[in-house]
XYZ file of C-alpha atoms in Angstrom:
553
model
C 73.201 46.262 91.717
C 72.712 47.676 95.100
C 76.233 49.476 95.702
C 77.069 52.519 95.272
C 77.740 53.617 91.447
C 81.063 55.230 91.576
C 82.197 51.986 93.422
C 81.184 49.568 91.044
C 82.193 51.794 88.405
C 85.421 51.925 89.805
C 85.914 48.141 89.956
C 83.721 46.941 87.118
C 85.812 49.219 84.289
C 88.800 50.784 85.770
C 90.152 47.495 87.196
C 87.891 44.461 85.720
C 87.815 46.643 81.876
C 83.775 46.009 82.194
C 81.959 47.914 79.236
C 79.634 49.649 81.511
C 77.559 49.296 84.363
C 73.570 48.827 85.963
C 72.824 49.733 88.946
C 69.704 50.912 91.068
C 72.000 52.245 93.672
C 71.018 56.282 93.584
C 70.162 57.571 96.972
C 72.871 60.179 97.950
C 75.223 59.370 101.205
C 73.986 63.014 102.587
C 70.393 61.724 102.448
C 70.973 57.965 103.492
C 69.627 58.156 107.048
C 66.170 59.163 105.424
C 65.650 57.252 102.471
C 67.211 53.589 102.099
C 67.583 51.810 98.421
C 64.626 50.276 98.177
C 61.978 52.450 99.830
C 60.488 53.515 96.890
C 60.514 50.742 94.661
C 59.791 52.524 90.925
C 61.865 55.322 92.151
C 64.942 56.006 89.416
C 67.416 58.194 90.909
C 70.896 59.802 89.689
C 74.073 59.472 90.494
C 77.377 60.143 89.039
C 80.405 58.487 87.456
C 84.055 59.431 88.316
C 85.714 61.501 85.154
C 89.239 60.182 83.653
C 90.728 62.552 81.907
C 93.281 60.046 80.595
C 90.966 57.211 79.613
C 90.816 56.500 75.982
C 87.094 54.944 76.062
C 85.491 55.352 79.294
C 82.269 53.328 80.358
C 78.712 53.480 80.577
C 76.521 53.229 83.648
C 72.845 53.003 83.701
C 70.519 53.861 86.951
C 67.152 51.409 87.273
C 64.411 51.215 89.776
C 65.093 48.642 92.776
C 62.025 46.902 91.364
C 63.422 46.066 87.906
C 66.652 45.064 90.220
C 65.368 43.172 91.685
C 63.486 41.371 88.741
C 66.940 41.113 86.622
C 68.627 39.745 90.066
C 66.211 37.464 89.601
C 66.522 36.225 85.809
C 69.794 35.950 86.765
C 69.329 33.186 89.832
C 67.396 31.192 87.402
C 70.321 31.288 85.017
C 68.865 33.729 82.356
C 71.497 35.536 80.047
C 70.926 39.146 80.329
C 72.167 41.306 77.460
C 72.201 45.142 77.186
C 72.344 47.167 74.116
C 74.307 50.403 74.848
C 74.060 53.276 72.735
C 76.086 56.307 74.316
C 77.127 59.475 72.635
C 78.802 61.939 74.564
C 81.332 63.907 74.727
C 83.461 66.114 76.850
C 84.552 68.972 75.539
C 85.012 73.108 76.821
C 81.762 75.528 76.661
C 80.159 78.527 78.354
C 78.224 78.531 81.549
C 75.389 80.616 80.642
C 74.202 82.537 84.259
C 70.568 84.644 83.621
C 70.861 87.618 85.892
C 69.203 91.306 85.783
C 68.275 93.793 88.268
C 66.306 96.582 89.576
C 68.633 99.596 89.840
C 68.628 101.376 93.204
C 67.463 104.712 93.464
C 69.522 106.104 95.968
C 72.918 103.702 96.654
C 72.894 101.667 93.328
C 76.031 100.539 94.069
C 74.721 98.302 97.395
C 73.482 95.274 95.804
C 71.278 92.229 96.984
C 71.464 89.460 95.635
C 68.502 86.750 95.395
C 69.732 83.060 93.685
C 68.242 80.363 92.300
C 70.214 77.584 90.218
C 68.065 77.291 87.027
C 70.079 74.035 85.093
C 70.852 71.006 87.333
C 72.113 67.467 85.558
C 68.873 66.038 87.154
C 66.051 68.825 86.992
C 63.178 68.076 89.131
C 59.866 69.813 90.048
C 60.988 71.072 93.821
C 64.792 70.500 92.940
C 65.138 72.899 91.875
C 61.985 74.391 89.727
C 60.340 75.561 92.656
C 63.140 78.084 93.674
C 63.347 79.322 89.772
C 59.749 79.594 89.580
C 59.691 81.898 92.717
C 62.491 83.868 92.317
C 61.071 85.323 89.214
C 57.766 85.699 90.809
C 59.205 88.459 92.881
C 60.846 90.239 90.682
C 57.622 90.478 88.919
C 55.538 91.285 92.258
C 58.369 93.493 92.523
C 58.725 95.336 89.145
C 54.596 95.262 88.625
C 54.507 97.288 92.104
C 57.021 99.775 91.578
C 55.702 100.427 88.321
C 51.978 101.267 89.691
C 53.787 103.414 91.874
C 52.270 101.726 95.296
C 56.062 100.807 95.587
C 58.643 104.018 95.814
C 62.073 102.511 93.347
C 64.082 100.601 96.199
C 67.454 102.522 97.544
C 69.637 99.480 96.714
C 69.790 97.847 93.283
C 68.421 93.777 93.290
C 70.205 91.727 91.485
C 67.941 88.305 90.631
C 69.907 85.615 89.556
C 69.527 82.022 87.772
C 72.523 80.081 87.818
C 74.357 76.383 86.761
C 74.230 75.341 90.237
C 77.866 76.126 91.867
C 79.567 76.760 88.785
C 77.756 78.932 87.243
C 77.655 81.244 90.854
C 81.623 80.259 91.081
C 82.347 81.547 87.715
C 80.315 84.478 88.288
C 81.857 85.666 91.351
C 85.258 85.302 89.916
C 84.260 87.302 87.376
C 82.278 90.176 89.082
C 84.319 89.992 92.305
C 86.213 93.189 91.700
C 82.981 94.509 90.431
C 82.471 98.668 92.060
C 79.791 97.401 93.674
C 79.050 96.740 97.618
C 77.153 93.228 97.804
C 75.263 93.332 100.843
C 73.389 90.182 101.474
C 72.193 87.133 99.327
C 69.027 85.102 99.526
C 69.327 81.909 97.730
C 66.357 79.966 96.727
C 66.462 75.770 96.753
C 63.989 73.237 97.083
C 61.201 75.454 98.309
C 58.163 74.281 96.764
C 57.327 71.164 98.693
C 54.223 70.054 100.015
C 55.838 69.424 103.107
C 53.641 66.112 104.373
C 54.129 64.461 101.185
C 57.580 65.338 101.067
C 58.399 64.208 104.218
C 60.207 67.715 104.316
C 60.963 70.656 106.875
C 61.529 73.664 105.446
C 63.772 75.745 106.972
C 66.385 78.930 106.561
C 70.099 78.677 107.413
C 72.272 80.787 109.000
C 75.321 82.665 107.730
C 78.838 80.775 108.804
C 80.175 81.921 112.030
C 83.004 83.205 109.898
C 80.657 85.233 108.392
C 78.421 86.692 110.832
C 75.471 89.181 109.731
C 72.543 91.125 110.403
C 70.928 88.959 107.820
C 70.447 85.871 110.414
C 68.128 88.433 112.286
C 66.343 89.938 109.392
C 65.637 86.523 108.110
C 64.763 84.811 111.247
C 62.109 87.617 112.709
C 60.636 87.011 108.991
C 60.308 83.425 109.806
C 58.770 83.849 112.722
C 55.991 86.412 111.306
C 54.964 83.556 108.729
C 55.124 80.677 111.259
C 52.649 82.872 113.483
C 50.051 83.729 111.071
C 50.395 80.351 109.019
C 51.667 77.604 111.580
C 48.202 77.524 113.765
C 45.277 75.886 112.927
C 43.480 79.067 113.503
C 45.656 82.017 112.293
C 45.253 85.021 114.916
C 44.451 87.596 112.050
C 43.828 86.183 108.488
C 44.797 89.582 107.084
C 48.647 87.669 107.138
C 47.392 84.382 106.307
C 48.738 82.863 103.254
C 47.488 80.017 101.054
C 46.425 79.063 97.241
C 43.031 78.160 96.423
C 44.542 75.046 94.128
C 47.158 74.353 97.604
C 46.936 72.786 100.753
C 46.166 73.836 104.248
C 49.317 72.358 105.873
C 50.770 74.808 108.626
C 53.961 76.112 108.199
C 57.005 75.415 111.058
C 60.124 76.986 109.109
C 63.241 76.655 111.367
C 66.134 78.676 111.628
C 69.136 75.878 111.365
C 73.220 75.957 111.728
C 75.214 76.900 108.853
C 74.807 74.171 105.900
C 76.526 74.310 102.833
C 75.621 72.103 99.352
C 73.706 74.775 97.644
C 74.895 78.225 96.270
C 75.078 80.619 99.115
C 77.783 78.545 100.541
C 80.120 80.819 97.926
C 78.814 84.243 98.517
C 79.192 82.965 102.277
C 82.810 82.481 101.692
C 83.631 85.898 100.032
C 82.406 87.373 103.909
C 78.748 88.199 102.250
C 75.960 87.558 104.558
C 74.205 84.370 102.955
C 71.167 82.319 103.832
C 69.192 79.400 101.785
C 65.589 78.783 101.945
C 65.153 75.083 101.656
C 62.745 72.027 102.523
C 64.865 69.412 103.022
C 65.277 66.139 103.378
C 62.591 64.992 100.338
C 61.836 61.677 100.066
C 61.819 62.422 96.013
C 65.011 64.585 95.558
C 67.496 63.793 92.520
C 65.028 61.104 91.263
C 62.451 60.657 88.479
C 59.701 61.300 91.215
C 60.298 64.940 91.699
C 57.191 65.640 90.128
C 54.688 68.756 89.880
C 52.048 66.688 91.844
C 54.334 66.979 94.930
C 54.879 70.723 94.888
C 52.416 72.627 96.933
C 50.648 76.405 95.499
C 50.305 77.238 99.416
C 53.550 76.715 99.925
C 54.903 78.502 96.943
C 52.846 81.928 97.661
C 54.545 81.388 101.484
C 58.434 81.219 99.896
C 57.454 84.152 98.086
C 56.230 86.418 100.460
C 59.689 85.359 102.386
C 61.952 86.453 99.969
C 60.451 89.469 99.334
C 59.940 90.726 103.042
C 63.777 89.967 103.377
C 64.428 91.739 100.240
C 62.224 94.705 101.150
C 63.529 95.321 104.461
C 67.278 95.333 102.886
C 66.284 96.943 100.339
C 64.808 100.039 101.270
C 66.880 100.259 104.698
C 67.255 103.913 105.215
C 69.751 105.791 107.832
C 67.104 105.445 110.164
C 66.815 102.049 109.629
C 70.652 101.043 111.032
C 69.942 101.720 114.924
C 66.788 99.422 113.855
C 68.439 96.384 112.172
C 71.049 96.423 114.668
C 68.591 96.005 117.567
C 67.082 92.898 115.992
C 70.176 91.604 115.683
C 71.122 91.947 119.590
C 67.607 90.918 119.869
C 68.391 87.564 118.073
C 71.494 87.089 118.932
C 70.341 87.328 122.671
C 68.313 84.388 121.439
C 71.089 82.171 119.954
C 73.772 83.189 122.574
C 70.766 81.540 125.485
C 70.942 78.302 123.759
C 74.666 77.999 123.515
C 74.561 79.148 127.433
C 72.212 76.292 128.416
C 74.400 74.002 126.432
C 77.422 75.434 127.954
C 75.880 74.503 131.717
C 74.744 71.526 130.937
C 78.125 70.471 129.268
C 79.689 71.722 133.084
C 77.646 70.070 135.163
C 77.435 66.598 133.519
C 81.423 66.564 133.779
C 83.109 63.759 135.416
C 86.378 64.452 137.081
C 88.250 62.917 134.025
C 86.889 65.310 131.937
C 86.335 69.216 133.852
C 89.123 70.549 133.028
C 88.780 69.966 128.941
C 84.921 70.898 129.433
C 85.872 74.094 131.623
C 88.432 75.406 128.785
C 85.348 74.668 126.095
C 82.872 76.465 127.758
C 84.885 79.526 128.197
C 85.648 79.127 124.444
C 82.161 78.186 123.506
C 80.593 81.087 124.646
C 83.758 83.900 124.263
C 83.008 82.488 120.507
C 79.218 83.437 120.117
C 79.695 86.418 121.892
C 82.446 87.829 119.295
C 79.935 86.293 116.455
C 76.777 88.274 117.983
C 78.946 91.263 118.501
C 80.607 91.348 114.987
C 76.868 90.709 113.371
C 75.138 93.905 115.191
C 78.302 95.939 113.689
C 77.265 94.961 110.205
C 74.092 96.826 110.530
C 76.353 99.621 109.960
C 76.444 98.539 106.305
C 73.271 100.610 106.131
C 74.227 104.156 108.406
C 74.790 107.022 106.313
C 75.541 109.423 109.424
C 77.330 109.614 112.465
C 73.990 109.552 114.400
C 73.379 106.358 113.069
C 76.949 104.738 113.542
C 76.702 106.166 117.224
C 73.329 104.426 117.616
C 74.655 101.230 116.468
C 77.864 101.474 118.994
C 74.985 101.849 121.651
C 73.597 98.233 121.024
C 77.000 96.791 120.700
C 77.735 98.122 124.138
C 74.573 96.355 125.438
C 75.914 92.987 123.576
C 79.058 93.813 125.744
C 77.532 94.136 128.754
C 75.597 90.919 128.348
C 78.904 89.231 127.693
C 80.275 90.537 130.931
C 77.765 88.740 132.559
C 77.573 85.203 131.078
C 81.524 85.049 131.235
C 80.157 85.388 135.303
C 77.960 83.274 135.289
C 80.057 80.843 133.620
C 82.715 81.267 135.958
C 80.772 80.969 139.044
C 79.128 77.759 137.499
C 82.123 76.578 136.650
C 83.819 77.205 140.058
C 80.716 75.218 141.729
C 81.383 72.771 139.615
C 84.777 71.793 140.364
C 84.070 72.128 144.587
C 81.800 69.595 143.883
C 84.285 67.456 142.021
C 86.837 68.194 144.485
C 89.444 69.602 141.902
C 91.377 73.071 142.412
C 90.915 75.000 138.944
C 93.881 75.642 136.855
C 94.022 78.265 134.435
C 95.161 77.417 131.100
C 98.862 78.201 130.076
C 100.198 78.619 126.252
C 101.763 75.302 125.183
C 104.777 76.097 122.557
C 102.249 74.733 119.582
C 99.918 77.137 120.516
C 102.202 79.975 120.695
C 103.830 78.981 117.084
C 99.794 78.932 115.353
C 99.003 82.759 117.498
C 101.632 84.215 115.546
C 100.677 82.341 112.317
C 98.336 84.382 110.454
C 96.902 83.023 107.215
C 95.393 85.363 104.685
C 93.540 84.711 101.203
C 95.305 85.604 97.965
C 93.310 88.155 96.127
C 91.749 86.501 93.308
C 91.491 82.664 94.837
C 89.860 83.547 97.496
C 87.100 81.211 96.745
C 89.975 77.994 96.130
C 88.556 75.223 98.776
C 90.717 71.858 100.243
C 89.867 70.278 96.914
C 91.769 72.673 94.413
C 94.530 72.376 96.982
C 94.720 68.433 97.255
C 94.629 68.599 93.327
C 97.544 71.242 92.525
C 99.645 69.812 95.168
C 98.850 65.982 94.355
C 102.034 65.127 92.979
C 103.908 66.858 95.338
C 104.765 64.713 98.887
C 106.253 67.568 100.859
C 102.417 68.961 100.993
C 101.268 66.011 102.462
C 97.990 66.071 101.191
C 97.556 62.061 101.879
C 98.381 63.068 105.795
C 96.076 65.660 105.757
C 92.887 64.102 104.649
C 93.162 61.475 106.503
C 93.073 63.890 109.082
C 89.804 65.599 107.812
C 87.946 62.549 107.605
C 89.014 61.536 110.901
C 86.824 64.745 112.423
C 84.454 64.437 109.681
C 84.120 61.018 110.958
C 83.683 62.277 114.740
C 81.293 64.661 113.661
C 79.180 62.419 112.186
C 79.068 60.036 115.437
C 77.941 63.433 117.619
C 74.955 63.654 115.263
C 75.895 66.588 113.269
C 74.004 66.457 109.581
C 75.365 64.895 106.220
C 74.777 69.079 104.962
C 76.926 70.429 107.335
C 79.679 67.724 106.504
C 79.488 68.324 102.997
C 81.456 71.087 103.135
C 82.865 70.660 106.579
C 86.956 70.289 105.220
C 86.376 73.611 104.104
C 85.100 75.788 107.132
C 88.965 76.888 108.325
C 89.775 78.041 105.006
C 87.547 80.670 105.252
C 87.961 81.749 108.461
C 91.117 82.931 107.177
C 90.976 86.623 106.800
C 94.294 87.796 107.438
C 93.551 88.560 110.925
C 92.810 85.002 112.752
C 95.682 83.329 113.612
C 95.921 79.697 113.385
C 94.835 79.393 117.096
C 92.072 81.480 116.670
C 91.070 79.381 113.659
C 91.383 76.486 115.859
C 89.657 77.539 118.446
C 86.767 79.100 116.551
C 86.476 75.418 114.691
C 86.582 73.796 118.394
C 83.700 76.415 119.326
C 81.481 76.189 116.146
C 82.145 72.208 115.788
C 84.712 69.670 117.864
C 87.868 70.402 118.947
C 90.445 69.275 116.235
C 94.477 68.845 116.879
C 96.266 72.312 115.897
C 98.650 70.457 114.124
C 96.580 69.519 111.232
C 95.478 73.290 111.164
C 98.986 74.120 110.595
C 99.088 71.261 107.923
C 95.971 72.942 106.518
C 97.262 76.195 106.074
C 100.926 74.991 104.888
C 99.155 73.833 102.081
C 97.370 76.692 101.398
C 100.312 78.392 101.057
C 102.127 75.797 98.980
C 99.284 75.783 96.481
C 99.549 79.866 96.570
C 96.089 79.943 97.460
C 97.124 81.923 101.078
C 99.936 83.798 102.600
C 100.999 82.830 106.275
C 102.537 85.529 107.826
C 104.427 85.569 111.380
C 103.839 87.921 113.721
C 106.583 90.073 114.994
């Protein structure tokens, strides 16, 4: 009764032919270095059971607390017979995914949308998981539609689209169904788990950044809004109450919300992956996620009013982003990446100078890699502020930062190379620059590209069409991607980012990257990985006819 559902489910029915299953097993692997089974005794999680389509019967599984475990364990020692009466009725059978979503028509560029998320239906609906993000979502779009209607709001220039979705599928089956849509989707704010009181919770809440495939002004916009609420709500005494916010009926706890890497596991992963600037707001962990404890008593008013006035200053600014506005958004974002690109620097020296002779030469072609990387992403983010320039004023304006970006790229390359040249006199090795090996060469002229209308297929539609088919090999190739997955996981890197980790080089593909440059953008973003299984990758891509690989000339 303490192992993991799917397990036992797999050896109880599929190979013993049990009836069913009971188990108290229910904390999820991606949340099993904060909560063990068994730290919350009465606590009833969920899990899931795998699905055979080709099983006539199928079996039953139950989910208990680890306290009445523990007390049938214990019947059992004594020699008790146990008996459980099953009643199940289900059935699996097609239907409609049923996606609430309306809008508030822009005034000026109606076709410019932003899009603000929340899943609404969840086969384990909880309080914080994910009422909380429902619940304020549709607060403002009133705040929204109740100001603009007094008139002490002008109708916004872009159109916002609010949306309440089946987690994943739902926003999967929406995209493929709106993707060719005449519309220009400029940004989406999604909205999970953001209702915690925070203490209780054992929770951080906290806004991610858009994939460094997908870099956008959006990480700036989002971030500088994070860091007006954590100054007027994260000290004991706020420095002007004026931006203070806080319930009557909620708690005084201050606020710390972090800017973290790309995760995935919640919707804006997909928007993300169709090259739209995404970002979740999200407390996480939760000591009472996906169980019967996710409870109104542990959601917090304060910190419900705070999530609100989030969203909407990120929606606002998009929103009503004028011409003007451009030169504007695209100095915050060379003001924030300037930020970012200092802690990959540090990184990048300390990473030199803790080399051992053994190991310069792979650390001196990283760092050079490392920070040519950020550089491109901060670069390719301040030109998406051009999203919002109308004029050639504006567009001129924006070229202006980039050139600054440039010039600060100029000089950490410098830097890097002088520290890197100090380095190796003190090692007593003579520098080599890098040559092409013949792999390498083959993956730069290897260019993969999505095929228009799967562009949102991931590793998992892949390994399924291709299954039966051994030239893929699929078998070869996951092995492969749990073998980083695995490496990643020993550097530290978090259960969210590894949930969707096997699918980061697929969308890096953009018909531009070549396989090197996917390779090396994975190596600069993550670990370095052998190009071979990025070849493997793609092959399979293109087997399934998910992507095209064409050779350069």
């Amino acid at each position: 009764m303490l192992f993991r559902s799917s397990s036992v489910y797999e050896r109880a029915i599929t190979k013993e032919g049990a009836a069913g299953i009971v188990t108290s097993w229910s904390v999820p692997d991606f949340d099993y270095l904060n909560r063990r089974p068994g730290d919350f005794p009465d606590q009833v999680g969920w899990s899931r059971v795998p699905w055979q389509e080709t099983s006539k019967t199928g079996g039953f599984a139950f989910l208990i607390s680890s306290r009445r475990a523990g007390e049938l364990k214990y019947l059992m020692q004594q020699g008790k017979t146990l008996r459980v009466h099953a009643v199940i009725d289900a059935v699996m059978k097609p239907g409609n995914l049923e996606v609430v979503s309306g809008i508030i028509p822009g005034s000026t560029y109606p076709d410019e949308e932003i899009i603000v998320t929340a899943h609404l239906d969840h086969y384990k609906p909880g309080a914080n998981d994910n009422a909380s993000g429902s619940a304020s979502i549709l607060e403002m779009a009133r705040t929204l539609n109740e100001l603009i209607r007094e008139r002490k709001l002008p109708q916004p220039l872009r159109t916002i689209r609010f949306m309440w979705v089946p987690e994943y599928n739902g926003t999967y089956a929406w995209l493929a169904a709106h993707n060719n849509d005449p519309v220009k989707r400029i940004a989406n704010i999604n909205y999970d788990m953001v209702g915690e009181n925070t203490i209780r919770t054992n929770s951080i809440l906290s806004l991610s950044y858009t994939s460094d495939s997908n870099p956008s002004f959006l990480n700036a916009v989002m971030e500088s809004t994070a860091d007006l609420i954590n100054r007027f709500n994260g000290e004991r005494y706020p420095p002007d109450m004026d931006f203070y916010i806080g319930s009557i009926r909620g708690t005084r706890n201050r606020i710390d919300c972090r800017m973290i890497p790309y995760v995935t596991g919640t919707d804006h992963e997909l928007f993300n992956n169709l090259k739209i600037g995404a970002t979740t707001l999200n407390a996480w962990p939760d000591d009472f996620y996906h169980s019967s404890e996710d409870t109104p008593d542990k959601v917090d008013p304060t910190q419900l009013h705070r999530a609100v006035v989030i969203g909407l200053t990120g929606i606002t600014t998009l929103a009503y982003a004028d011409d003007a506005s451009a030169k504007d958004i695209a100095f915050l974002s060379l003001i924030y990446g300037r930020k970012r690109i200092a802690g990959s620097e540090f990184s990048a020296m300390h990473y030199l100078f803790t080399a051992s002779r053994d190991s310069f030469s792979s650390a001196d072609r990283l760092v050079l890699n490392r920070i040519t990387h950020v550089f491109k992403r901060e670069l390719a983010a301040i030109g998406t502020a051009s999203i919002f320039a109308k004029t050639k004023t504006a567009e001129a304006e924006i070229q202006k930062v980039t050139s600054l970006m440039k010039a600060d790229e100029t000089a950490s390359l410098k830097k890097i190379e002088v520290a890197a040249a100090l380095r190796a006199a003190e090692l007593g090795i003579r520098r080599v620059k890098p040559t092409l090996t013949d792999e390498e060469i083959r993956a730069m002229n290897l260019v993969p590209s999505p095929v228009m209308g799967k562009e949102l297929n991931n590793l998992s539609y892949v390994s399924r069409i291709l299954a039966a088919d051994e030239t893929a090999r699929i078998p070869e190739l996951t092995d492969a991607m749990n073998i980083i997955t695995i490496k990643l996981r020993e550097i530290g890197i978090d259960e969210l980012t590894l949930y969707g980790i096997i699918d980061i080089p697929a969308f890096y593909a953009d018909g531009k990257r070549s396989i090197l440059d996917i390779s090396n953008a994975f190596a600069a973003e993550y670990i370095p990985a052998p190009l071979n299984v990025f070849e493997l990758y793609f092959r399979a891509f293109e087997k399934a006819g998910v992507m095209q690989l064409t050779e350069k000339k």
